[in-house]
Amino acid sequence: MATAALDPAARQAALLEFLLRIGDNTLILGHRVSEWCGHSPALEEDIALANTALDLIGQTQLWLGLAGEVEGKGRSADDLAYLRDGYEFRNILLVERPNGDFGKTLMRQFLFDAWHYLLLKALKGSSDTRIAEIAEKAFKEVSYHLDRSRDLVIRLGDGTAESHRRMQEALDELWPFTGEMFMSDALDAELVEAGIVPAPESLKAGWDEIVAETLAEGTLKKPADGYMHKGGRRGVHTEHLGFILSEMQFLQRAYPGATW
Amino acid sequence: MYAQMVKTDAARVRSLDEMDPVERAFQERIDAGQKIEPKEWMPEGYRKTLVRQISQHAHSEIVGQLPEGNWITRAPTLERKAILLAKVQDEAGHGLYLYCAAETLGISRDEMYAQLHSGKAKYSSIFNYPTLTWADIGAIGWLVDGAAIMNQVPLQRCSYGPYARAMVRICKEESFHQRQGYDVLMKMVKGTPAQKAMVQDALNRWWWPSLMMFGPSDDASVHSAQSMAWKIKQNSNDELRQKFVDQTVPQAKYLGLTVPDPDLKWNEEKGGYDFGEPDWEEFFNVIAGNGPCNAERLNARKKAWDDGAWFRDGLTAHAEKVSDRRTAAKIAAE
């Protein structure tokens, strides 16, 4: 590890990879959440979801902007968002899951928010000040996202029989996509060593605690930890991502070089 | 204009001498420029007219999320996506203030939704047109928000306090939206020939529906006369339309676009443009439900409401449980 940590090129590659992972998470989840615009079950939810999507897209601009800077090839946040193909995306599979009913959307948000919150909290202390600064700003927003999604999971879990059933189904369906948040590889190790990012597995205990408390309060049953899907972090995605990108990237692809 | 052809139940506008003392006192307050507040006495016709107008306005904001929301996932840059999201979010917020303003008149939001979903309550005809290209997002900001501002600026002086105050906040945001819409188009007309063609195509499709937003000429309308007497309405539809054309045509020229009206001509004498007549048959068809997107828009709203019933019921049930538990805990403690 010590040798690897001294190699600036390896460090830069690992840093770029990390920034794509976090920036692609916010980009793809922001996209999914924004699909609800005008279609959610209550006007207050339309406003809240648009707000969440807006925060996530704003964070994407910062993370991918920094990724472009670190890469040093003149690519902007927009270039990275709009001109990469699916295999180059590094988001976890959880965030590309289809919205489903509003319960699935909320459960996905909660499971992600709890992790995102802990990750950003740790990143505020990153040895890379550029990362620490972005995390500082994003942490405030995500604290609110977590408050909100946690509260709704509890209320709907402990609501009617139907809302309980839907939330439990959402949890059971999404659970196998949560393991990827805590997996790590050599690139993570490189950055952990340098104090730039927390070890992914170090966030697991805190996440388990938030999730366990929330589910208990919402009278929901935590699924058994069985097989966990993975692949997104190294560019192997589900079929859903291609459709997200073909929609998102349509104008940039159809009119190459145009400015908007 | 987000409220079109609002009925007042009036057969004709009555003079002060024909009113009983209570109504006369009410009218005199309006004539003196005073604001009417929720708990104060008001004629039933005034109340009903405001409910119709404010709810129609609120419904327009809510349905208006759909044509623009249609492009959020396809916005061409992260910045444009963020701006559009913020705009659509503002519109939902406007809907919220307006429903709250209408609720002060003794109708609930759920009742207003039921009227929208049954087709009894209308929303602006403009939102029944499709957004086909990214330039439509710019055109809506520029033309549709521009037309809405024409109507809403005078509404800040409306006699009903809650509506007038909601308008002050809404107008600030709408002006911002209009500038953003124009900025989308500015960027595109300076771009490639394909982008410029897209902008011209958008203007060709949105020009006439935007002029229709003001509604047909209402110089002979008893409803408009009554609304004006109540200071719910301040200008005639034709006055606002003229103002809109006079403001917008130079902006179109600045963008290098051709306004799709062969009769459009500067009239030195009146100090404004002469322009052609919108296709009112099309307008009445759209109002009657035959516009290109009426079915989609209404179905989307109904689906959102129906699919969300379990969510709303769940929250209500939880709130009741919490309240029951509190009561039980209180009894146990006593």
Coordinates of C-alpha atoms in Angstrom, one line a residue, chain B residues 113-267:
Chain B
Y113 CA -59.0 18.6 -7.3
A114 CA -62.3 16.7 -7.7
Q115 CA -63.6 19.5 -9.8
L116 CA -60.4 19.4 -12.0
H117 CA -60.5 15.7 -12.3
S118 CA -64.2 15.6 -13.3
G119 CA -63.6 18.3 -15.9
K120 CA -65.9 20.8 -14.1
A121 CA -63.0 23.2 -13.4
K122 CA -60.8 24.3 -16.2
Y123 CA -57.2 25.2 -16.5
S124 CA -55.5 27.4 -19.1
S125 CA -55.8 26.2 -22.7
I126 CA -52.1 26.7 -23.3
F127 CA -51.1 23.6 -21.4
N128 CA -53.0 21.3 -23.8
Y129 CA -50.3 21.9 -26.4
P130 CA -47.4 19.5 -26.6
T131 CA -43.7 20.3 -25.9
L132 CA -42.0 18.7 -28.9
T133 CA -38.4 20.0 -28.8
W134 CA -36.1 21.7 -26.3
A135 CA -36.9 25.0 -27.9
D136 CA -40.4 24.6 -26.6
I137 CA -39.0 24.9 -23.1
G138 CA -37.5 28.3 -24.0
A139 CA -40.7 29.4 -25.8
I140 CA -42.9 28.5 -22.9
G141 CA -40.8 30.6 -20.6
W142 CA -40.7 33.5 -23.0
L143 CA -44.2 33.5 -24.3
V144 CA -46.4 31.6 -21.8
D145 CA -44.8 33.1 -18.7
G146 CA -44.7 36.4 -20.5
A147 CA -48.4 36.3 -21.2
A148 CA -49.1 35.1 -17.6
I149 CA -47.1 38.1 -16.2
M150 CA -49.3 40.5 -18.3
N151 CA -52.3 39.2 -16.5
Q152 CA -50.7 38.7 -13.1
V153 CA -49.1 42.1 -12.6
P154 CA -52.5 43.8 -12.4
L155 CA -53.8 41.0 -10.2
Q156 CA -51.4 42.1 -7.5
R157 CA -53.9 45.0 -7.1
C158 CA -56.9 42.6 -7.0
S159 CA -59.5 43.5 -4.4
Y160 CA -59.2 40.1 -2.6
G161 CA -56.3 40.3 -0.2
P162 CA -55.0 36.7 -0.2
Y163 CA -55.1 36.5 -4.0
A164 CA -53.4 39.8 -4.4
R165 CA -50.7 38.9 -1.9
A166 CA -50.1 35.5 -3.5
M167 CA -49.6 37.3 -6.8
V168 CA -46.9 39.5 -5.5
R169 CA -44.7 36.6 -4.8
I170 CA -45.7 34.7 -7.9
C171 CA -44.9 37.6 -10.2
K172 CA -41.4 37.9 -9.0
E173 CA -40.7 34.3 -9.8
E174 CA -42.5 34.5 -13.2
S175 CA -40.4 37.3 -14.3
F176 CA -37.3 35.2 -13.6
H177 CA -38.8 32.3 -15.5
Q178 CA -39.4 34.5 -18.5
R179 CA -35.8 35.7 -18.6
Q180 CA -34.6 32.1 -18.3
G181 CA -36.9 31.1 -21.2
Y182 CA -35.6 33.9 -23.3
D183 CA -32.0 32.9 -22.4
V184 CA -32.6 29.4 -23.6
L185 CA -33.6 30.8 -27.0
M186 CA -30.8 33.3 -27.2
K187 CA -28.3 30.6 -26.8
M188 CA -30.0 28.5 -29.5
V189 CA -30.3 31.2 -32.1
K190 CA -26.6 31.9 -31.7
G191 CA -26.0 28.2 -32.2
T192 CA -26.2 25.9 -35.2
P193 CA -28.7 26.3 -38.1
A194 CA -30.6 23.3 -36.7
Q195 CA -30.9 25.0 -33.3
K196 CA -32.1 28.2 -34.9
A197 CA -34.7 26.2 -37.0
M198 CA -35.9 24.6 -33.8
V199 CA -36.5 28.0 -32.2
Q200 CA -38.4 29.3 -35.3
D201 CA -40.5 26.1 -35.3
A202 CA -41.3 26.6 -31.6
L203 CA -42.4 30.2 -32.2
N204 CA -44.6 29.1 -35.1
R205 CA -46.4 26.6 -32.9
W206 CA -46.6 28.7 -29.6
W207 CA -47.4 32.2 -31.0
W208 CA -51.1 31.8 -31.6
P209 CA -51.9 29.6 -28.5
S210 CA -50.1 32.3 -26.5
L211 CA -52.3 35.1 -27.8
M212 CA -55.3 32.8 -27.0
M213 CA -54.2 32.7 -23.4
F214 CA -55.9 36.1 -22.9
G215 CA -59.2 34.7 -24.0
P216 CA -61.5 36.1 -26.8
S217 CA -62.5 39.7 -26.8
D218 CA -64.5 40.4 -23.7
D219 CA -65.6 44.0 -24.4
A220 CA -69.2 42.9 -24.5
S221 CA -69.0 40.3 -21.7
V222 CA -71.1 40.9 -18.6
H223 CA -68.8 38.6 -16.6
S224 CA -65.8 40.7 -17.4
A225 CA -67.7 43.9 -16.6
Q226 CA -68.8 42.4 -13.2
S227 CA -65.2 41.1 -12.5
M228 CA -63.9 44.6 -13.2
A229 CA -66.6 46.2 -11.0
W230 CA -65.3 43.9 -8.2
K231 CA -61.7 44.7 -9.1
I232 CA -60.9 41.0 -9.6
K233 CA -60.1 41.9 -13.2
Q234 CA -58.4 45.2 -14.1
N235 CA -58.0 45.1 -17.9
S236 CA -59.9 43.8 -20.9
N237 CA -58.6 40.8 -22.7
D238 CA -57.9 42.8 -25.8
E239 CA -55.9 45.4 -23.8
L240 CA -53.6 42.8 -22.3
R241 CA -53.2 41.0 -25.7
Q242 CA -52.2 44.2 -27.4
K243 CA -49.7 44.9 -24.6
F244 CA -48.3 41.4 -24.9
V245 CA -47.9 41.7 -28.7
D246 CA -46.2 45.1 -28.4
Q247 CA -43.8 43.8 -25.9
T248 CA -43.0 40.5 -27.6
V249 CA -42.6 41.4 -31.3
P250 CA -39.4 43.4 -30.7
Q251 CA -38.0 40.5 -28.6
A252 CA -38.8 38.1 -31.5
K253 CA -36.9 40.4 -33.9
Y254 CA -34.0 40.6 -31.5
L255 CA -33.8 36.8 -31.7
G256 CA -33.9 37.0 -35.5
L257 CA -37.2 35.2 -35.7
T258 CA -40.3 35.7 -37.9
V259 CA -43.6 36.1 -36.0
P260 CA -46.0 33.8 -37.9
D261 CA -48.6 36.4 -38.6
P262 CA -48.8 38.0 -42.1
D263 CA -51.1 40.8 -40.7
L264 CA -48.6 41.9 -38.2
K265 CA -47.7 45.5 -38.8
W266 CA -46.6 48.5 -36.8
N267 CA -49.3 51.1 -36.5

